[in-house]
Short mmCIF file of C-alpha atoms in Angstrom, two decimals:
data_model
loop_
_atom_site.label_atom_id
_atom_site.label_comp_id
_atom_site.label_asym_id
_atom_site.label_seq_id
_atom_site.Cartn_x
_atom_site.Cartn_y
_atom_site.Cartn_z
CA MET H 164 -4.35 -7.04 -47.48
CA THR H 165 -5.85 -3.86 -48.41
CA ARG H 166 -7.05 -3.40 -44.40
CA LEU H 167 -3.86 -4.42 -43.63
CA LYS H 168 -2.01 -1.62 -45.85
CA GLY H 169 -5.06 0.88 -44.78
CA MET H 170 -3.53 0.41 -41.17
CA LEU H 171 -0.38 0.80 -41.55
CA THR H 172 -0.85 3.78 -43.60
CA GLY H 173 -3.10 5.21 -40.82
CA PHE H 174 -0.40 4.13 -38.50
CA PHE H 175 2.79 6.35 -39.52
CA GLN H 176 -0.10 9.33 -40.40
CA GLN H 177 -1.58 9.13 -36.62
CA ALA H 178 0.98 7.34 -34.31
CA ASP H 179 3.13 8.82 -32.08
CA LEU H 180 6.26 8.73 -34.41
CA VAL H 181 7.72 11.36 -32.21
CA LEU H 182 7.47 8.91 -28.99
CA LEU H 183 8.70 6.29 -31.23
CA GLY H 184 11.70 8.39 -32.63
CA LEU H 185 12.59 9.16 -29.05
CA CYS H 186 12.44 5.57 -28.10
CA CYS H 187 14.80 4.13 -30.78
CA ALA H 188 17.35 6.74 -30.11
CA ALA H 189 17.37 6.39 -26.54
CA THR H 190 17.97 2.55 -27.58
CA LEU H 191 20.44 2.80 -29.91
CA TYR H 192 22.59 5.24 -27.48
CA GLY H 193 22.20 2.79 -25.18
CA MET H 194 23.68 0.11 -27.41
CA VAL H 195 26.54 2.41 -28.41
CA LEU H 196 27.36 2.61 -24.34
CA ILE H 197 26.29 -1.58 -24.32
CA ALA H 198 29.19 -1.88 -27.14
CA SER H 199 32.10 -0.02 -24.74
CA ALA H 200 30.90 -1.90 -21.50
CA THR H 201 31.20 -5.29 -23.26
CA HIS H 202 34.39 -4.54 -25.35
CA TYR H 203 36.81 -5.91 -22.63
CA LEU H 204 35.16 -9.17 -23.35
CA GLY H 205 36.46 -9.24 -27.14
CA THR H 206 35.05 -8.62 -30.23
CA GLU H 207 32.96 -11.60 -30.35
CA GLY H 208 31.39 -10.86 -26.79
CA MET H 209 30.50 -7.49 -27.60
CA ILE H 210 29.04 -8.44 -31.08
CA ARG H 211 26.89 -10.82 -29.06
CA TYR H 212 25.29 -8.02 -26.90
CA VAL H 213 24.59 -5.64 -28.74
CA GLY H 214 23.21 -8.28 -31.46
CA VAL H 215 20.67 -9.29 -28.70
CA GLN H 216 20.11 -5.62 -28.33
CA GLY H 217 19.62 -5.14 -31.42
CA VAL H 218 16.86 -7.86 -32.05
CA ALA H 219 15.06 -6.66 -29.24
CA LEU H 220 15.01 -3.27 -30.84
CA VAL H 221 13.57 -4.91 -34.15
CA LEU H 222 11.06 -7.08 -32.35
CA GLY H 223 10.20 -3.76 -29.71
CA ILE H 224 9.69 -1.62 -33.49
CA CYS H 225 6.95 -4.50 -34.32
CA GLY H 226 5.70 -4.43 -30.77
CA TYR H 227 4.98 -0.99 -30.81
CA ILE H 228 3.19 -0.70 -34.26
CA PHE H 229 0.89 -3.69 -33.04
CA MET H 230 0.14 -2.39 -29.62
CA SER H 231 -0.92 0.59 -31.62
CA LEU H 232 -3.21 -0.39 -33.62
CA VAL H 233 -5.05 -3.18 -31.61
CA ASP H 234 -8.01 -2.16 -29.79
CA VAL H 235 -6.86 -2.65 -26.14
CA GLU H 236 -10.47 -1.75 -24.35
CA ILE H 237 -11.68 -4.84 -26.54
CA ILE H 238 -9.22 -6.83 -24.98
CA MET H 239 -9.73 -5.81 -21.77
CA ARG H 240 -13.05 -7.14 -21.74
CA LYS H 241 -11.36 -10.49 -21.02
CA TRP H 242 -9.72 -8.94 -18.15
CA LYS H 243 -10.17 -12.22 -15.99
CA TRP H 244 -7.94 -14.14 -17.97
CA ILE H 245 -5.25 -11.45 -17.81
CA VAL H 246 -5.34 -11.48 -14.12
CA ALA H 247 -4.79 -15.51 -14.74
CA PHE H 248 -1.93 -14.74 -17.17
CA ASN H 249 -0.27 -12.58 -14.21
CA ILE H 250 -0.75 -15.29 -11.69
CA VAL H 251 0.63 -18.20 -13.91
CA PHE H 252 3.25 -16.25 -15.59
CA ILE H 253 5.24 -14.95 -12.33
CA GLY H 254 4.66 -18.97 -10.99
CA LEU H 255 6.66 -20.30 -13.92
CA LEU H 256 9.57 -18.78 -11.97
CA ILE H 257 9.62 -21.83 -9.58
CA THR H 258 9.58 -24.32 -12.51
CA PRO H 259 12.48 -25.27 -14.37
CA LEU H 260 12.33 -22.66 -16.62
CA GLY H 261 13.14 -20.25 -13.81
CA VAL H 262 16.70 -18.88 -13.56
CA GLY H 263 18.68 -17.38 -10.40
CA GLY H 264 20.16 -13.86 -10.67
CA ASP H 265 22.24 -13.46 -7.71
CA THR H 266 23.72 -14.20 -4.08
CA THR H 267 20.85 -13.16 -2.31
CA GLY H 268 18.42 -16.07 -3.90
CA ASN H 269 16.90 -13.80 -6.66
CA GLN H 270 15.04 -15.96 -9.10
CA ALA H 271 12.94 -13.37 -11.30
CA TRP H 272 13.81 -14.79 -15.01
CA LEU H 273 13.06 -17.14 -17.08
CA ARG H 274 15.00 -19.24 -19.69
CA ILE H 275 12.81 -20.41 -22.16
CA PRO H 276 14.51 -22.38 -25.15
CA GLY H 277 14.64 -21.09 -28.56
CA ILE H 278 14.44 -17.54 -27.17
CA PRO H 279 18.09 -15.54 -27.27
CA PHE H 280 17.57 -13.99 -23.85
CA GLN H 281 16.11 -14.40 -21.02
CA ILE H 282 12.46 -13.23 -19.72
CA GLY H 283 11.87 -11.69 -16.77
CA PRO H 284 8.15 -11.86 -15.84
CA ALA H 285 8.00 -8.87 -14.01
CA GLU H 286 8.96 -7.00 -16.99
CA VAL H 287 5.76 -8.25 -18.81
CA VAL H 288 3.72 -7.88 -15.63
CA LYS H 289 4.11 -4.59 -15.61
CA ILE H 290 2.51 -3.55 -18.59
CA THR H 291 -0.75 -6.21 -17.82
CA PHE H 292 -0.91 -4.85 -14.19
CA THR H 293 -0.92 -1.26 -15.44
CA LEU H 294 -3.79 -2.05 -17.86
CA LEU H 295 -5.56 -3.77 -14.90
CA LEU H 296 -4.98 -0.99 -12.45
CA ALA H 297 -6.22 1.15 -15.08
CA LYS H 298 -9.51 -1.11 -15.68
CA GLN H 299 -10.54 -1.45 -12.07
CA LEU H 300 -10.15 2.62 -11.30
CA ALA H 301 -11.93 3.48 -14.48
CA TRP H 302 -14.93 0.78 -13.36
CA LEU H 303 -14.62 2.64 -10.00
CA ARG H 304 -15.03 5.70 -11.23
CA GLU H 305 -17.71 4.81 -14.34
CA ASP H 306 -19.84 3.26 -11.47
CA ARG H 307 -20.13 5.85 -9.30
CA ARG H 308 -18.21 4.90 -6.43
CA ASP H 309 -16.70 7.33 -4.08
CA LEU H 310 -12.78 7.05 -5.19
CA LYS H 311 -12.11 8.86 -1.55
CA SER H 312 -14.02 5.87 0.45
CA PHE H 313 -12.04 3.06 2.23
CA ARG H 314 -13.69 0.39 0.33
CA SER H 315 -12.58 1.74 -3.21
CA ALA H 316 -8.93 2.53 -1.53
CA LEU H 317 -9.07 -1.22 -0.24
CA LEU H 318 -9.91 -2.87 -3.73
CA VAL H 319 -7.06 -1.03 -5.25
CA ALA H 320 -4.11 -1.44 -2.59
CA GLY H 321 -5.35 -4.73 -2.30
CA HIS H 322 -4.96 -5.60 -5.83
CA THR H 323 -1.45 -4.13 -5.84
CA LEU H 324 -0.56 -5.82 -2.73
CA ALA H 325 -1.52 -9.10 -3.44
CA LEU H 326 0.16 -8.97 -6.56
CA MET H 327 3.46 -7.57 -5.02
CA GLY H 328 3.51 -10.70 -2.54
CA TRP H 329 3.35 -12.92 -5.10
CA TYR H 330 6.31 -12.02 -7.24
CA VAL H 331 8.22 -11.58 -4.03
CA ILE H 332 7.12 -14.64 -2.72
CA ILE H 333 8.15 -16.40 -5.61
CA SER H 334 11.06 -14.18 -6.90
CA ASN H 335 12.54 -12.61 -3.87
CA ASP H 336 13.15 -9.67 -5.91
CA MET H 337 11.78 -6.44 -4.20
CA GLY H 338 13.06 -3.61 -6.48
CA ASN H 339 10.84 -4.86 -9.02
CA ALA H 340 8.01 -5.57 -6.89
CA LEU H 341 8.18 -2.01 -5.60
CA THR H 342 7.67 -0.67 -9.63
CA PHE H 343 3.90 -1.95 -9.23
CA PHE H 344 3.67 -0.05 -5.82
CA PHE H 345 4.89 2.99 -7.44
CA ILE H 346 2.19 2.54 -10.20
CA PHE H 347 -0.56 1.95 -7.88
CA LEU H 348 0.50 5.82 -6.28
CA CYS H 349 0.77 7.53 -9.02
CA ALA H 350 -2.54 6.23 -10.72
CA ALA H 351 -4.53 6.15 -7.77
CA PHE H 352 -3.61 9.89 -7.05
CA VAL H 353 -4.30 11.14 -10.81
CA ALA H 354 -7.59 9.10 -10.42
CA GLY H 355 -8.84 11.44 -7.73
CA PHE H 356 -7.88 8.86 -3.82
CA ALA H 357 -8.18 11.01 -0.79
CA LEU H 358 -4.73 12.61 0.63
CA ARG H 359 -5.93 11.22 3.89
CA TRP H 360 -4.87 7.44 2.56
CA PHE H 361 -1.78 8.24 0.83
CA VAL H 362 -0.77 9.75 4.19
CA LEU H 363 -2.33 6.72 6.27
CA LEU H 364 -0.48 4.22 3.77
CA PHE H 365 3.00 6.02 4.23
CA LEU H 366 2.88 6.38 8.08
CA GLY H 367 1.81 2.76 8.29
CA GLY H 368 4.40 1.26 5.55
CA GLY H 369 6.77 3.47 7.53
CA ALA H 370 5.85 2.31 10.99
CA ALA H 371 5.94 -1.44 9.80
CA PHE H 372 9.51 -0.79 8.56
CA THR H 373 10.75 0.71 11.54
CA VAL H 374 9.41 -2.31 13.66
CA ALA H 375 10.69 -4.74 11.19
CA TRP H 376 13.81 -3.30 11.39
CA PHE H 377 14.43 -2.91 15.64
CA LEU H 378 13.25 -6.59 15.56
CA ASN H 379 15.51 -7.67 12.74
CA LEU H 380 12.85 -9.01 10.53
CA ILE H 381 14.62 -7.36 7.61
CA PRO H 382 17.21 -9.83 5.68
CA SER H 383 20.75 -8.55 6.69
CA TYR H 384 21.93 -8.06 3.03
CA MET H 385 18.82 -5.74 2.64
CA MET H 386 19.40 -4.04 6.08
CA ASP H 387 23.30 -3.44 4.96
CA ARG H 388 22.28 -1.51 1.59
CA PHE H 389 20.30 0.98 3.92
CA ARG H 390 23.25 1.13 6.24
CA VAL H 391 25.81 1.60 3.45
CA LEU H 392 23.82 5.12 2.02
CA PHE H 393 24.53 7.13 5.53
CA ASP H 394 28.31 5.54 5.77
CA HIS H 395 30.17 4.90 2.64
CA SER H 396 32.94 3.34 4.41
CA TYR H 397 30.49 0.75 5.79
CA ASP H 398 31.42 -2.57 4.18
CA THR H 399 33.06 -1.40 1.04
CA LEU H 400 34.42 -4.50 0.08
CA ASP H 401 30.97 -6.00 -0.31
CA THR H 402 27.35 -4.28 0.09
CA GLY H 403 29.24 -1.07 -0.94
CA TRP H 404 31.23 -2.34 -3.82
CA GLN H 405 28.58 -1.83 -6.40
CA GLN H 406 28.12 1.95 -5.98
CA SER H 407 31.86 2.67 -4.62
CA ARG H 408 32.78 1.28 -8.28
CA SER H 409 29.83 3.35 -9.63
CA LEU H 410 30.39 6.50 -8.03
CA LEU H 411 34.27 6.48 -8.75
CA ALA H 412 33.66 5.80 -12.47
CA ILE H 413 31.08 8.66 -12.55
CA GLY H 414 33.53 11.22 -11.28
CA SER H 415 36.76 10.43 -12.95
CA GLY H 416 35.04 10.96 -16.12
CA GLY H 417 34.71 15.21 -15.27
CA ILE H 418 32.69 17.26 -17.69
CA PHE H 419 33.80 15.17 -20.96
CA GLY H 420 34.73 11.83 -20.00
CA GLN H 421 37.60 10.00 -20.60
CA GLY H 422 36.52 9.05 -24.10
CA TYR H 423 34.70 6.35 -25.87
CA MET H 424 36.00 2.83 -25.37
CA GLN H 425 38.63 4.15 -23.00
CA GLY H 426 37.04 4.39 -19.42
CA THR H 427 39.50 3.08 -16.75
CA GLN H 428 37.05 0.77 -15.53
CA THR H 429 35.03 0.25 -17.91
CA GLN H 430 37.38 -1.52 -20.49
CA SER H 431 39.31 -3.24 -17.65
CA SER H 432 38.89 -7.21 -17.22
CA TYR H 433 39.92 -7.06 -13.91
CA PRO H 434 37.27 -8.56 -11.17
CA GLY H 435 37.27 -5.79 -8.96
CA SER H 436 36.44 -2.84 -11.80
CA LEU H 437 32.89 -1.72 -12.39
CA PRO H 438 30.30 -4.85 -11.89
CA ALA H 439 27.32 -5.00 -13.86
CA ARG H 440 28.70 -2.27 -16.58
CA ARG H 441 26.51 -3.30 -19.41
CA THR H 442 23.19 -3.60 -17.28
CA ASP H 443 22.46 -2.01 -14.17
CA LEU H 444 25.81 0.54 -13.82
CA ILE H 445 25.46 1.08 -17.87
CA PHE H 446 24.63 5.08 -16.50
CA ALA H 447 28.08 4.46 -14.71
CA VAL H 448 29.73 3.44 -18.23
CA CYS H 449 28.40 6.63 -19.69
CA GLY H 450 29.37 9.02 -16.81
CA GLU H 451 33.28 7.70 -17.00
CA GLU H 452 33.79 7.67 -20.75
CA LEU H 453 31.52 10.48 -21.77
CA GLY H 454 31.34 12.44 -19.03
CA LEU H 455 28.71 14.99 -17.45
CA ILE H 456 27.83 15.95 -21.18
CA GLY H 457 26.67 12.56 -21.84
CA CYS H 458 24.95 11.91 -18.79
CA LEU H 459 22.80 14.84 -19.19
CA VAL H 460 22.04 13.70 -22.86
CA VAL H 461 20.49 10.08 -21.06
CA ILE H 462 18.70 12.27 -18.48
CA ALA H 463 17.40 14.46 -21.59
CA LEU H 464 16.42 11.45 -23.62
CA LEU H 465 14.43 9.83 -20.83
CA ALA H 466 12.65 13.02 -19.88
CA ALA H 467 11.46 13.66 -23.24
CA ILE H 468 9.98 10.30 -23.39
CA ILE H 469 8.31 10.68 -20.23
CA ILE H 470 7.07 13.94 -20.71
CA ARG H 471 5.75 12.82 -24.15
CA VAL H 472 3.64 10.06 -22.34
CA LEU H 473 2.60 12.53 -20.04
CA LEU H 474 0.88 15.17 -22.64
CA VAL H 475 -0.52 11.90 -24.18
CA ALA H 476 -2.52 11.04 -20.86
CA LYS H 477 -3.15 14.64 -20.59
CA ASN H 478 -5.25 14.87 -24.26
CA SER H 479 -6.89 11.19 -23.96
CA GLU H 480 -10.45 11.01 -24.20
CA THR H 481 -11.33 8.65 -21.31
CA PRO H 482 -10.21 7.71 -17.96
CA PHE H 483 -9.37 4.37 -18.51
CA GLN H 484 -6.61 5.88 -21.18
CA CYS H 485 -5.16 8.55 -18.78
CA TYR H 486 -4.74 5.94 -15.83
CA VAL H 487 -2.78 3.69 -18.34
CA CYS H 488 -0.35 6.36 -19.68
CA VAL H 489 -0.04 7.76 -16.32
CA GLY H 490 0.89 3.89 -15.08
CA VAL H 491 3.75 3.76 -18.08
CA ALA H 492 4.91 7.03 -17.20
CA ALA H 493 5.35 6.09 -13.50
CA MET H 494 7.13 2.78 -14.63
CA LEU H 495 9.99 5.01 -16.59
CA ILE H 496 10.22 7.64 -13.51
CA TYR H 497 10.56 4.81 -11.01
CA GLN H 498 13.50 2.93 -12.71
CA THR H 499 14.97 6.13 -14.08
CA VAL H 500 15.34 7.46 -10.41
CA ILE H 501 16.05 4.63 -9.05
CA ASN H 502 18.77 3.25 -11.21
CA ILE H 503 20.55 6.85 -11.60
CA GLY H 504 20.29 7.22 -7.82
CA MET H 505 21.83 4.03 -7.27
CA CYS H 506 24.55 4.98 -9.60
CA LEU H 507 25.22 8.14 -7.70
CA PHE H 508 25.36 6.19 -4.06
CA VAL H 509 21.89 7.96 -3.02
CA MET H 510 19.41 5.06 -3.71
CA PRO H 511 19.81 1.21 -2.42
CA THR H 512 20.94 -1.35 -4.57
CA ILE H 513 17.72 -2.94 -5.75
CA GLY H 514 18.59 -4.33 -9.10
CA VAL H 515 16.30 -2.17 -11.38
CA THR H 516 17.47 -1.49 -14.85
CA LEU H 517 17.86 2.24 -16.87
CA PRO H 518 14.80 1.79 -19.50
CA PHE H 519 15.95 1.56 -22.67
CA PHE H 520 19.51 1.90 -21.96
CA SER H 521 20.59 -1.05 -19.98
CA TYR H 522 21.52 -4.53 -21.69
CA GLY H 523 18.07 -6.89 -21.52
CA GLY H 524 15.97 -8.44 -24.21
CA SER H 525 12.88 -8.47 -22.62
CA SER H 526 13.27 -5.31 -20.89
CA ILE H 527 13.76 -3.35 -24.57
CA LEU H 528 10.86 -5.45 -25.91
CA THR H 529 8.38 -4.73 -22.93
CA LEU H 530 9.24 -0.98 -22.92
CA TYR H 531 8.28 -1.01 -26.85
CA LEU H 532 4.93 -2.55 -26.22
CA ALA H 533 4.26 -0.25 -23.27
CA MET H 534 5.32 2.51 -25.56
CA GLY H 535 3.03 1.25 -28.08
CA LEU H 536 0.11 1.25 -25.64
CA VAL H 537 0.66 4.94 -25.67
CA SER H 538 0.45 5.70 -29.06
CA ASN H 539 -2.71 3.16 -29.28
CA ILE H 540 -3.94 6.08 -26.92
CA LYS H 541 -3.14 8.85 -29.07
CA LEU H 542 -3.92 7.14 -32.01
CA ARG H 543 -7.53 5.86 -31.08
CA SER H 544 -10.01 8.53 -32.17
CA PRO H 545 -13.89 8.62 -34.00
CA THR H 546 -12.09 9.83 -37.27
CA MET H 547 -9.43 6.54 -36.95
CA HIS H 548 -12.28 4.28 -36.18
CA ARG H 549 -14.53 5.73 -38.91
CA ARG H 550 -11.36 4.63 -41.16
CA GLY H 551 -11.31 1.00 -40.18
CA LEU H 552 -7.88 1.92 -38.54
CA ILE H 553 -7.72 0.16 -35.37
CA LEU H 554 -7.37 -3.73 -35.72
CA ARG H 555 -9.86 -5.59 -33.61
CA THR H 556 -8.91 -8.59 -31.85
#
């Protein structure tokens, strides 16, 4: 009991409470937006969604504290078990626990009895993948292997592409699969991989995409999502509907918005109004009701969180710690840019939520676990180890 008290005291003295405060501020702001986005469902519906988000926030804070105290590097000695976990956890999507998400055939969620929200395996695996990737990059560096060599690039890229392929085959969810790819790009760049491999990767990927496009190997719905970006009048009643509604909502908000819980589309129960308003298009809700000012606050909070994570990466003691922080920052950057770009009709619709703001219990919980990893890295120091404030497993 004394040791636990000492660890908690050490947490409040040394953990990144600024990061935790920023995350809580963003989540609470998101809950305010979710309350408005679900107001049209009635009081019961609004309370249910806000309540689930609130429970996820409390669990997330507990997860943040736990991840701040656990010795991650000791856990990573069992990296083979983590690899197996990633494979099996994603594989659960093809069991009766798997839940489909939309008309494109995505099956990216798990419904587990007793848990008040669905769990997205990709959300959890983003964390374990980041840890494994950081471990792999640190091992290559510590083993004095040439990070600029083709063999090193192939090892890391192969790990990433194998996980992406497994996830896409199982779930048909390309949006979250690309998150893994962006984490890989950022971590590999910081680790010092040769620029020629990045150039080769982009040229090869671009060529493969072009060939697949002209040979009609890409699903038609996915091709339409790219076409509509260059022609906003294309298929406005189907493919372009979601983004057209979003852009209209944001534009109608002006600088100060139409007023909280007074948005024309946000408060409408008409089926043709703003879709996915509590999840993918929460930013459009903010733009319509709180205007440009409200949107800038959202962007400022997310930017502050990302900068804070990168500062911890800069001051980290080991390559492994640095790569973990970079991976977490990359995850946040990717989701933020894609989601806001999607709402502004400059990015394709790929079902990526806005971190901390969009509704989703599993998303909130895993985000706080990821932030806890960053706090863990800030917390870990020779002084903290001497005091016994790190929870060893």
